[in-house]
Amino acid sequence: MDFTNIAFYIFAALTVGSAGVMVFHRNVVYSAVGLLFAFFGVAGIYVLLAADFIAIVQILIYVGGILILLLFGVMLSQKLTKVDVRTESMQLVPAVVVVGGVLAVLLLTISSTPWKLAGSLEYEPTTKAIGRLMMTEYLIPFEIASVLLLAALIGAAYIARKN
Amino acid sequence: MLFNFANVLTFIVFGAVFVGINITLSRILQARNPHPVKLSTYECGELPEGDSWIQFNIRFYVIALIFLIFEVEIVFLFPWATVFKELGLFAFVEMMIFVFILLVGLAYVWVKGDLEWDKSTAVPDPALAPSAARQELTEAIAS
Amino acid sequence: MPVLNANLTLQAAQFANLPETLQTILFMVLGAAIFAGAAAVLALVGVYLERKISAHMQDRVGPMEVNTEIPVLKNIGHGWAQTLADALKLLIKEDIVPAEADKKLHLMAPFIVFAATLAGFSVLPFGPGLVASDLNVGLFYIIAISSFVVIGIILAGWSSNNKWSLLGAMRSAAQIVSFEIPASLALLVVIMAVGSLNLGDIVAAQAGGIHKWLIWWYPPFNILAFFVFFVASLAELNRAPFDMPEAESEIVAGFHTEYSGMKWAMFFLAEYANMFLVGVIIATLFLGGWTSPFGDFLNSGPFPVFWVTLKAFIVIFVQIWLRWTLPRVRVDQLMYTSWKVLTPFAFVAMVGAGIWMML
């Protein structure tokens, strides 16, 4: 086992553990902190996958954008931080059946999929390659993304104004 | 590349350890003189009133939303900026179209007033206005 | 000085009996330790400068008097021991956590803020090869890692369970995110000109003297980008005239109202370390980084470190100077500055410089 493997397991444990805190904690702000560390762990895994640019984007957008937006949303909702956000368990038996079924399907899919393994990764800068591909091969999705962002901006502003 | 990122991680861990050492050292050295009043929430010497986890102005949320969308746009701009010189005019024009569409968005929120921060709508209370005598005095001092 | 280049580390490892990986780890930890120590010292120098410059600008008495009884040092006078006295005071000060506060997050917040600030130092180039982490996405990384600071500030404000703290934290966060857009757009001008996100490449592109600095490229667009970035960085640092998050006449001390002793000192240190970080970034991106302003003259040995530090401290001096010159802005003026002045100007700089490069 080499260092990248050990690092992977540490980051994976961090991600899963933090995600657990996020889901199970009673307090929304603690959930947000759990999310913070989960995002950080995912960024670490991206680095190990030789995706340096994506790792930074992960931090920039999810920690610097989504999480701040989320915390602002929590602060906006009066008393939300004092409420126990966990709901009660109801319909235990059907829930177990459904979740168990989904889990079985997922496990079956994971085990039967012929995963493509990259073999040994080449760690090299990806930013320029991304820029080049965006301007040539993936030009149309790139331009459509701008329209999507425009729609999102107008929609967000419109909804916020109604409140 | 991995080595560089490992160094970044070392910095993060070291930063946390540095804070930990300092706080622990201060725990050992610090004067301790507890008093229940010291533990009360600071509110300018008054007894704390109500809950401090109050509801915030919606403006904060709107600003964060607009920020997020521009942030995503900037993420697209960065890889382009590193290669646009070698790709030439075509890439430049493509990006200008992209930026133009987003400037339409900026113009939209600007015109619609979403970038305005709420100004105070409170009407000045006549009872709190300075008296005529005081105003005279202020003017006398000013002149 | 730790030359933390990967190759050099590996070469050094061959000369030692220790296993290679252990050597690498040792180098990394040692490098981080030296940089963290340097960051702390530089932050203390920043605090010292702030106090002394403020004292001179305002004819303050206090910071000019602190002295010791030790014979030689006594004669320096001029209140030289101010920062030492500050540090000692903070170390032995009682740490008070309000009974109503959320204690775990209250403790966690200074860790996040300081660790994120220190992490920013890892990519700063202080000389040829003298960089802890030569990341190819360096500039982008600095923007990203600073978002942890925002989260730390919000957590500090919320966990204190104090109205001033929470108000200050929200103001601070809203301000930092608003000014991140013009700041990032201004950085794009530099990236377009150099074609790299690596800070070392950006410095290399400016080698050869003062006339080669990026601030003079594509006039007037790079100068415009420089001013946009400088103003935006002031706001991101919560420095005057954009210091509403810490407006003492309105919300006491902002997000760290309920912090005392060492925990408060960590926020303070992080703030001044951040000032130095921004100083080095501005020096690197627009003012030639570690290269000498006189071309090859005085451009080797210890001089690169000297030049970049000098440039950074000049930027810090201007930041402190502005604090005592300009009055604080209102919140609506702040948002106006960010979205309606700096952002459009940053777009103009970006498009203008782009058209120039295409010609």
XYZ file of C-alpha atoms in Angstrom:
665
model
C 0.000 0.000 0.000
C 1.536 3.284 -1.028
C 0.919 6.793 0.190
C -1.819 7.682 -2.272
C -3.831 4.695 -1.083
C -3.458 5.675 2.560
C -4.369 9.269 1.677
C -7.398 8.035 -0.241
C -8.708 6.060 2.725
C -8.167 9.010 5.061
C -10.039 11.372 2.738
C -12.773 8.825 2.126
C -13.228 8.300 5.873
C -13.303 12.078 6.393
C -15.909 12.511 3.665
C -18.176 9.712 4.826
C -17.808 10.600 8.513
C -18.553 14.271 7.915
C -21.480 13.385 5.700
C -22.753 11.253 8.583
C -22.495 14.205 10.978
C -24.301 16.329 8.436
C -27.209 13.923 8.128
C -27.578 12.903 11.762
C -26.868 16.046 13.768
C -29.779 17.824 15.380
C -28.441 21.310 14.767
C -28.430 22.762 11.238
C -25.234 24.737 11.791
C -23.414 21.558 12.847
C -24.748 19.919 9.711
C -23.206 22.765 7.738
C -19.859 22.164 9.446
C -20.157 18.467 8.562
C -20.781 19.488 4.971
C -17.687 21.714 5.067
C -15.432 18.800 5.946
C -17.204 16.504 3.493
C -16.509 18.994 0.675
C -12.905 19.200 1.782
C -12.588 15.413 1.727
C -14.067 15.238 -1.775
C -11.575 17.876 -2.936
C -8.792 15.706 -1.531
C -10.070 12.714 -3.504
C -10.139 14.812 -6.676
C -6.489 15.687 -6.108
C -5.646 12.009 -5.769
C -7.461 11.428 -9.082
C -5.076 13.942 -10.715
C -7.893 16.452 -11.211
C -6.246 19.515 -9.689
C -8.482 22.095 -11.344
C -11.684 20.284 -10.388
C -10.464 19.975 -6.784
C -10.055 23.741 -6.537
C -13.411 24.326 -8.233
C -14.971 21.969 -5.693
C -13.688 24.159 -2.843
C -14.460 27.442 -4.584
C -18.031 26.645 -5.600
C -19.169 24.341 -2.825
C -17.428 25.828 0.210
C -17.177 29.405 -1.038
C -20.587 29.524 -2.705
C -23.126 26.833 -1.847
C -22.194 26.504 1.824
C -22.233 30.264 2.421
C -25.590 30.474 0.656
C -26.816 27.637 2.853
C -25.636 29.322 6.051
C -27.227 32.602 4.966
C -30.425 30.668 4.371
C -30.231 29.196 7.879
C -29.652 32.645 9.380
C -32.624 33.968 7.443
C -35.008 31.380 8.774
C -35.938 32.511 12.217
C -35.489 29.904 14.941
C -34.344 27.291 12.457
C -31.106 26.819 14.370
C -32.992 25.952 17.539
C -35.308 23.412 16.009
C -34.475 19.744 16.047
C -34.306 19.146 12.324
C -34.576 15.389 12.612
C -38.079 14.167 12.036
C -39.646 11.192 13.741
C -39.393 7.699 12.352
C -42.670 6.596 10.893
C -43.670 3.640 8.735
C -40.596 1.713 9.785
C -41.377 -1.551 7.997
C -42.143 -0.144 4.503
C -39.137 2.149 4.821
C -36.801 -0.734 5.591
C -38.205 -2.704 2.674
C -37.784 0.166 0.195
C -34.317 1.177 1.410
C -33.195 -2.440 1.498
C -34.425 -2.923 -2.063
C -32.581 0.167 -3.299
C -29.434 -0.934 -1.484
C -29.639 -4.389 -3.057
C -30.027 -2.915 -6.553
C -27.118 -0.549 -5.953
C -24.864 -3.317 -4.662
C -25.806 -5.521 -7.584
C -25.050 -2.733 -10.041
C -21.723 -1.910 -8.417
C -20.596 -5.501 -8.343
C -21.703 -6.340 -11.885
C -20.418 -3.200 -13.632
C -17.165 -3.713 -15.560
C -15.278 -0.735 -14.082
C -12.724 0.898 -16.303
C -9.504 1.256 -14.373
C -7.155 3.992 -15.428
C -4.129 2.071 -14.256
C -1.353 4.380 -13.167
C -2.450 8.008 -13.237
C -0.372 10.730 -14.800
C -0.261 13.737 -12.580
C -0.056 16.746 -14.815
C -1.736 20.152 -14.901
C -5.244 19.982 -16.320
C -6.277 23.638 -16.485
C -5.001 24.363 -19.985
C -6.422 21.123 -21.346
C -9.820 22.010 -19.895
C -9.637 25.492 -21.416
C -8.647 24.102 -24.811
C -11.398 21.470 -24.842
C -13.982 24.007 -23.709
C -13.118 26.252 -26.648
C -13.075 23.526 -29.264
C -14.792 20.201 -28.678
C -17.276 21.266 -26.030
C -18.048 24.719 -27.378
C -21.802 24.304 -27.634
C -22.288 23.017 -24.049
C -20.064 25.861 -22.916
C -22.173 28.536 -24.602
C -25.380 26.849 -23.433
C -23.998 27.009 -19.892
C -23.983 30.795 -20.132
C -27.661 30.828 -21.081
C -28.381 28.446 -18.205
C -26.539 30.736 -15.793
C -28.477 33.724 -17.112
C -31.752 31.897 -16.559
C -30.649 30.896 -13.059
C -29.702 34.476 -12.229
C -32.983 35.932 -13.461
C -34.979 33.189 -11.753
C -33.157 33.615 -8.449
C -33.559 37.377 -8.500
C -37.245 37.067 -9.391
C -38.025 34.587 -6.604
C -36.053 36.586 -4.048
C -37.909 39.754 -5.007
C -41.302 38.146 -4.396
C -40.429 37.465 -0.758
C 1.730 17.667 -8.368
C 0.846 15.364 -5.489
C 3.900 16.596 -3.601
C 2.694 20.194 -3.922
C -0.773 19.330 -2.709
C 0.720 17.340 0.164
C 2.583 20.494 1.124
C -0.666 22.447 1.121
C -2.150 19.831 3.429
C 0.863 20.127 5.719
C 0.280 23.863 5.950
C -3.365 23.349 6.869
C -2.516 20.752 9.514
C 0.327 22.863 10.823
C -1.923 25.929 11.050
C -4.392 23.971 13.163
C -1.599 22.608 15.368
C -0.161 26.112 15.792
C -3.517 27.406 17.047
C -3.854 24.367 19.299
C -0.432 24.910 20.883
C -1.094 28.597 21.476
C -4.485 28.040 23.030
C -3.163 25.236 25.234
C -0.198 27.361 26.326
C -2.531 30.189 27.181
C -4.745 27.757 29.124
C -1.742 26.878 31.278
C -0.467 30.414 31.790
C -3.644 32.428 31.967
C -5.083 34.058 35.050
C -8.351 32.495 36.102
C -10.767 34.599 38.030
C -14.223 33.321 37.185
C -17.378 35.191 37.920
C -20.898 34.433 36.659
C -21.302 37.967 35.311
C -18.257 37.485 33.076
C -20.014 34.591 31.403
C -23.049 36.603 30.403
C -23.438 37.657 26.802
C -22.036 41.104 26.087
C -24.657 43.661 25.293
C -23.038 46.966 26.162
C -23.456 46.403 29.893
C -27.201 45.850 29.707
C -28.793 42.527 30.511
C -29.048 40.580 27.238
C -32.454 40.978 25.716
C -34.177 38.317 23.662
C -32.504 35.844 21.362
C -29.512 36.786 19.288
C -30.229 34.186 16.630
C -32.485 36.654 14.906
C -33.923 36.738 11.429
C -31.748 38.482 8.878
C -32.486 40.772 6.027
C -33.333 38.913 2.799
C -30.761 41.123 1.032
C -27.939 38.966 2.386
C -29.447 35.946 0.674
C -29.989 37.736 -2.624
C -26.388 38.943 -2.648
C -25.142 35.409 -1.948
C -27.296 34.042 -4.799
C -26.045 36.590 -7.319
C -22.498 35.983 -6.109
C -22.801 32.241 -6.597
C -23.867 32.604 -10.215
C -21.038 35.010 -11.029
C -18.637 32.704 -9.250
C -19.611 29.845 -11.545
C -19.067 32.146 -14.506
C -15.575 33.001 -13.254
C -14.755 29.310 -12.947
C -15.425 29.062 -16.686
C -13.271 32.102 -17.384
C -10.130 30.852 -15.626
C -9.205 27.902 -17.889
C -10.035 30.009 -20.930
C -7.737 32.815 -19.741
C -4.758 30.449 -19.571
C -5.054 29.353 -23.210
C -6.790 32.162 -25.071
C -3.555 33.639 -26.485
C -2.646 30.417 -28.245
C -6.203 29.771 -29.451
C -6.505 33.183 -31.051
C -9.381 35.340 -32.155
C -11.990 32.600 -32.381
C -11.684 31.722 -28.689
C -11.772 35.395 -27.809
C -15.006 35.962 -29.707
C -16.530 32.851 -28.118
C -15.720 34.146 -24.682
C -17.049 37.601 -25.494
C -20.393 35.990 -26.368
C -20.305 34.122 -23.051
C -19.425 37.263 -21.099
C -22.021 39.307 -22.976
C -24.816 36.893 -22.052
C -23.774 37.168 -18.404
C -23.534 40.946 -18.604
C -27.175 40.859 -19.688
C -27.806 39.142 -16.357
C -25.872 41.799 -14.470
C -27.789 44.524 -16.317
C -31.056 42.784 -15.445
C -30.438 42.634 -11.697
C -29.052 46.177 -11.808
C -32.105 47.647 -13.560
C -34.520 45.667 -11.417
C -32.901 47.042 -8.273
C -31.696 43.750 -6.813
C -28.286 45.241 -6.167
C -29.741 48.064 -4.064
C -29.275 47.657 -0.367
C -32.371 48.621 1.662
C -32.106 52.168 2.799
C -33.641 53.325 6.042
C -37.292 54.226 5.610
C -37.650 55.577 9.148
C -39.119 59.064 9.349
C -37.178 61.314 11.740
C -39.104 61.764 14.975
C -39.841 65.489 15.506
C -39.612 64.968 19.246
C -35.988 63.920 18.892
C -35.026 66.889 16.700
C -32.613 69.363 18.332
C -34.306 72.278 19.969
C -34.135 75.752 18.444
C -31.863 76.953 21.213
C -29.440 74.086 20.603
C -29.430 74.736 16.880
C -28.643 78.370 17.490
C -25.820 77.341 19.745
C -24.447 74.909 17.113
C -24.546 77.623 14.487
C -22.888 80.084 16.846
C -20.072 77.609 17.477
C -19.735 76.886 13.766
C -19.450 80.601 12.893
C 15.831 28.697 4.075
C 13.891 25.624 3.042
C 14.121 25.079 -0.663
C 11.099 22.904 -0.983
C 11.457 22.044 -4.588
C 10.512 18.427 -5.185
C 13.765 17.658 -6.984
C 15.937 19.260 -4.368
C 14.146 17.396 -1.629
C 14.725 14.126 -3.383
C 18.393 14.975 -3.947
C 18.770 15.841 -0.302
C 17.152 12.543 0.610
C 19.852 10.588 -1.245
C 22.479 11.994 1.072
C 20.755 10.876 4.206
C 20.355 7.458 5.687
C 16.714 7.965 6.489
C 14.127 6.437 4.160
C 13.128 8.733 1.332
C 9.494 9.123 2.296
C 10.421 9.976 5.863
C 12.830 12.592 4.535
C 10.126 14.115 2.366
C 7.689 14.248 5.255
C 10.351 15.790 7.466
C 11.056 18.450 4.847
C 7.383 19.226 4.455
C 6.794 19.576 8.173
C 9.939 21.648 8.610
C 8.990 23.884 5.686
C 5.485 24.391 6.989
C 6.893 25.137 10.440
C 9.267 27.779 9.096
C 6.590 29.351 6.921
C 4.080 29.317 9.780
C 6.644 30.900 12.069
C 7.438 33.476 9.393
C 3.740 34.187 8.908
C 3.314 34.698 12.642
C 6.370 36.957 12.840
C 5.286 38.942 9.792
C 1.817 39.304 11.254
C 3.404 40.631 14.448
C 5.455 43.073 12.374
C 2.176 44.070 10.723
C 0.600 44.686 14.123
C 3.656 46.700 15.139
C 3.493 48.792 11.961
C -0.202 49.385 12.459
C 0.334 50.667 15.979
C 3.347 52.805 15.175
C 1.998 54.306 11.962
C -1.322 54.984 13.687
C 0.549 56.563 16.596
C 2.476 58.840 14.259
C -0.531 59.760 12.187
C -2.711 60.528 15.182
C -0.110 61.731 17.696
C -1.008 58.870 20.011
C 0.904 58.649 23.258
C 0.534 55.002 24.295
C 2.469 53.050 21.648
C 5.422 55.432 21.950
C 6.182 54.660 25.600
C 6.440 50.874 26.109
C 10.017 50.034 27.062
C 12.112 47.748 29.292
C 14.738 48.209 31.984
C 17.326 46.123 30.083
C 20.308 48.506 29.596
C 20.993 48.507 25.856
C 17.418 47.914 24.704
C 16.229 50.684 26.985
C 17.965 53.289 24.875
C 16.068 52.378 21.700
C 13.024 54.000 23.229
C 10.248 54.928 20.814
C 7.935 52.321 22.377
C 9.669 49.461 20.560
C 8.377 46.793 22.974
C 4.707 47.429 22.214
C 4.115 44.254 20.222
C 5.977 42.074 22.750
C 3.838 43.537 25.506
C 0.711 42.897 23.444
C 1.673 39.263 22.834
C 2.525 38.635 26.475
C -0.691 40.244 27.649
C -2.778 38.122 25.293
C -1.008 34.937 26.390
C -1.809 35.379 30.074
C -5.272 36.829 29.585
C -8.286 34.921 30.850
C -10.216 33.089 28.175
C -13.904 33.854 28.653
C -16.528 31.866 26.805
C -20.071 33.145 27.373
C -22.390 30.683 29.074
C -24.886 31.023 26.229
C -22.354 30.324 23.499
C -22.019 27.128 21.508
C -18.705 26.064 22.992
C -17.548 23.535 20.409
C -18.004 25.805 17.416
C -16.682 28.757 19.419
C -13.437 26.840 19.799
C -13.400 25.529 16.247
C -13.752 28.897 14.491
C -10.238 30.283 15.195
C -8.751 26.967 14.010
C -10.531 27.189 10.664
C -9.711 30.872 10.138
C -6.020 30.587 10.983
C -5.393 27.284 9.205
C -7.038 28.605 6.025
C -5.010 31.823 6.195
C -1.766 29.927 6.668
C -2.681 27.567 3.820
C -2.713 30.597 1.520
C 0.972 31.189 2.295
C 1.969 27.816 0.842
C 1.927 29.006 -2.790
C 3.585 32.417 -2.374
C 6.927 32.622 -4.187
C 9.634 34.364 -2.140
C 12.461 33.790 -4.583
C 13.596 31.533 -7.426
C 12.508 28.062 -6.291
C 11.728 29.408 -2.865
C 8.109 28.365 -2.691
C 6.601 25.733 -0.437
C 4.059 24.469 -2.927
C 4.608 25.248 -6.600
C 0.986 24.582 -7.561
C 0.019 24.955 -11.194
C -3.360 26.280 -10.141
C -1.785 28.560 -7.497
C -3.753 31.740 -8.048
C -7.045 29.901 -8.326
C -6.166 27.989 -5.164
C -5.648 31.206 -3.153
C -9.133 32.435 -4.085
C -10.635 29.072 -3.143
C -8.883 28.585 0.187
C -9.948 32.043 1.357
C -13.556 30.860 1.301
C -12.793 28.744 4.375
C -12.088 32.003 6.200
C -15.624 33.210 5.436
C -17.095 30.014 6.865
C -14.906 30.386 9.973
C -16.106 33.945 10.474
C -19.771 32.943 10.157
C -19.226 30.108 12.644
C -17.490 32.470 15.086
C -20.354 34.941 14.856
C -23.080 32.354 15.174
C -21.513 30.327 17.981
C -20.993 33.422 20.159
C -24.770 33.823 20.482
C -24.353 37.563 20.576
C -26.209 40.060 18.416
C -23.114 42.082 17.560
C -21.138 38.973 16.678
C -23.754 37.582 14.342
C -24.403 40.949 12.682
C -20.669 41.464 12.218
C -20.200 37.980 10.809
C -23.036 38.379 8.318
C -21.786 41.774 7.212
C -18.296 40.405 6.849
C -19.391 37.394 4.829
C -21.654 39.416 2.523
C -18.858 41.912 1.982
C -16.201 39.318 1.235
C -18.348 37.464 -1.288
C -19.460 40.678 -3.004
C -15.901 41.834 -3.549
C -14.655 38.436 -4.627
C -16.252 38.920 -8.062
C -14.373 42.129 -9.054
C -11.192 40.772 -7.438
C -11.331 37.536 -9.457
C -12.127 39.423 -12.666
C -9.139 41.700 -12.086
C -6.940 38.625 -11.616
C -8.136 37.341 -14.991
C -6.332 40.210 -16.721
C -3.057 38.962 -15.261
C -3.797 35.341 -16.153
C -4.683 36.279 -19.724
C -1.446 38.245 -20.078
C 0.786 35.503 -18.694
C -1.221 32.440 -19.715
C -0.663 30.611 -16.424
C -2.172 30.285 -12.974
C 1.215 29.488 -11.475
C 2.587 32.346 -9.385
C 6.168 31.467 -10.317
C 5.349 31.829 -14.034
C 3.676 35.164 -13.340
C 6.828 36.460 -11.624
C 9.048 35.071 -14.407
C 7.028 36.997 -16.995
C 7.905 40.252 -15.220
C 11.652 39.706 -14.883
C 13.984 42.439 -16.047
C 13.192 45.564 -14.080
C 10.516 48.006 -13.111
C 9.344 48.718 -16.678
C 8.477 45.031 -17.167
C 6.013 44.876 -14.274
C 2.541 43.668 -15.168
C 0.973 46.889 -13.967
C 2.403 48.662 -17.045
C 1.191 46.090 -19.581
C -1.638 47.031 -21.949
C -2.148 50.525 -20.505
C -4.499 51.624 -19.126
C -6.221 48.265 -18.613
C -3.736 46.645 -16.254
C -3.510 49.751 -14.088
C -7.293 49.676 -13.927
C -7.203 45.996 -12.933
C -4.603 46.829 -10.291
C -6.807 49.493 -8.722
C -9.883 47.268 -8.849
C -7.967 44.469 -7.156
C -6.475 46.772 -4.536
C -9.839 48.258 -3.548
C -11.530 44.846 -3.582
C -8.764 43.364 -1.434
C -9.220 46.144 1.119
C -12.873 45.182 1.340
C -12.078 41.467 1.549
C -9.731 42.173 4.442
C -12.459 44.212 6.158
C -10.010 47.117 6.246
C -11.009 50.754 6.402
C -12.807 52.359 4.640
C -14.705 49.065 4.300
C -14.480 48.047 7.973
C -18.182 47.955 8.741
C -18.011 44.344 9.948
C -15.904 45.659 12.816
C -17.472 49.099 13.148
C -16.846 49.729 16.834
C -19.403 52.534 17.026
C -22.193 50.261 15.776
C -21.534 46.615 16.535
C -18.752 46.693 19.158
C -16.097 44.436 17.611
C -18.076 42.472 15.045
C -17.734 38.722 14.860
C -15.073 38.461 17.580
C -16.943 40.460 20.245
C -17.181 37.400 22.498
C -13.599 36.251 21.998
C -10.846 37.004 24.462
C -7.294 35.957 25.231
C -5.492 33.597 22.877
C -8.520 32.724 20.757
C -9.007 36.389 19.990
C -5.278 36.720 19.325
C -5.559 33.988 16.690
C -8.183 35.994 14.778
C -5.999 39.056 15.156
C -2.922 37.230 13.909
C -4.882 35.760 11.003
C -6.087 39.241 10.071
C -2.569 40.648 9.866
C -1.230 37.512 8.207
C -3.972 38.054 5.624
C -2.836 41.632 5.099
C 0.655 40.353 4.402
C -0.749 37.634 2.128
C -2.594 40.251 0.073
C 0.536 42.417 0.064
C 2.590 39.573 -1.422
C -0.151 38.710 -3.928
C -0.340 42.312 -5.160
C 3.469 42.483 -5.302
C 3.610 39.187 -7.223
C 0.842 39.903 -9.684
C 1.443 43.533 -10.516
C 4.738 44.717 -9.038
C 7.237 42.140 -10.254
C 7.173 39.767 -7.273
C 10.641 38.879 -6.051
C 12.444 40.336 -9.064
C 14.566 43.412 -8.547
C 13.226 46.719 -9.896
C 16.689 47.350 -11.402
C 16.869 44.404 -13.776
C 19.780 42.090 -12.953
C 21.193 44.457 -10.348
C 20.717 43.087 -6.785
C 18.660 40.203 -8.089
C 20.322 37.208 -6.444
C 21.242 35.782 -3.059
C 18.993 37.053 -0.300
C 17.687 39.955 -2.393
C 14.588 38.270 -3.888
C 13.204 37.733 -0.383
C 14.075 41.310 0.474
C 12.333 42.751 -2.607
C 9.096 40.823 -2.249
C 8.914 41.593 1.473
C 9.646 45.267 0.861
C 6.964 45.491 -1.826
C 4.466 43.705 0.414
C 5.178 46.064 3.302
C 4.755 49.084 1.023
C 1.295 47.752 0.132
C 0.581 47.222 3.853
C 1.733 50.773 4.599
C -0.760 52.128 2.063
C -3.501 49.991 3.642
C -2.755 51.444 7.087
C -2.422 54.948 5.689
C -5.860 54.695 4.070
C -7.352 53.669 7.397
C -6.461 57.006 8.943
C -7.388 59.004 5.868
C -10.803 57.821 4.734
C -14.062 57.697 6.692
C -16.036 54.452 6.858
C -18.553 53.851 4.072
C -22.208 52.907 4.577
C -23.498 49.448 3.699
C -25.425 50.619 0.627
C -22.341 52.517 -0.590
C -20.337 49.345 -0.082
C -22.639 47.260 -2.252
C -22.726 50.076 -4.801
C -18.919 50.101 -4.941
C -18.708 46.367 -5.445
C -21.425 45.663 -7.979
C -21.876 48.931 -9.825
C -18.375 50.392 -9.877
C -15.708 47.720 -9.490
C -17.435 44.865 -11.356
C -18.150 46.905 -14.537
C -14.644 48.384 -14.461
C -13.150 44.922 -14.023
C -15.098 43.745 -17.083
C -13.822 46.757 -19.026
C -10.243 45.949 -18.006
C -10.648 42.305 -18.994
C -12.248 42.943 -22.391
C -9.922 45.868 -23.135
C -6.784 43.926 -22.324
C -8.133 40.973 -24.330
C -8.716 43.120 -27.434
C -5.211 44.614 -27.033
C -3.695 41.123 -26.887
C -5.593 40.111 -30.030
C -4.283 43.089 -32.038
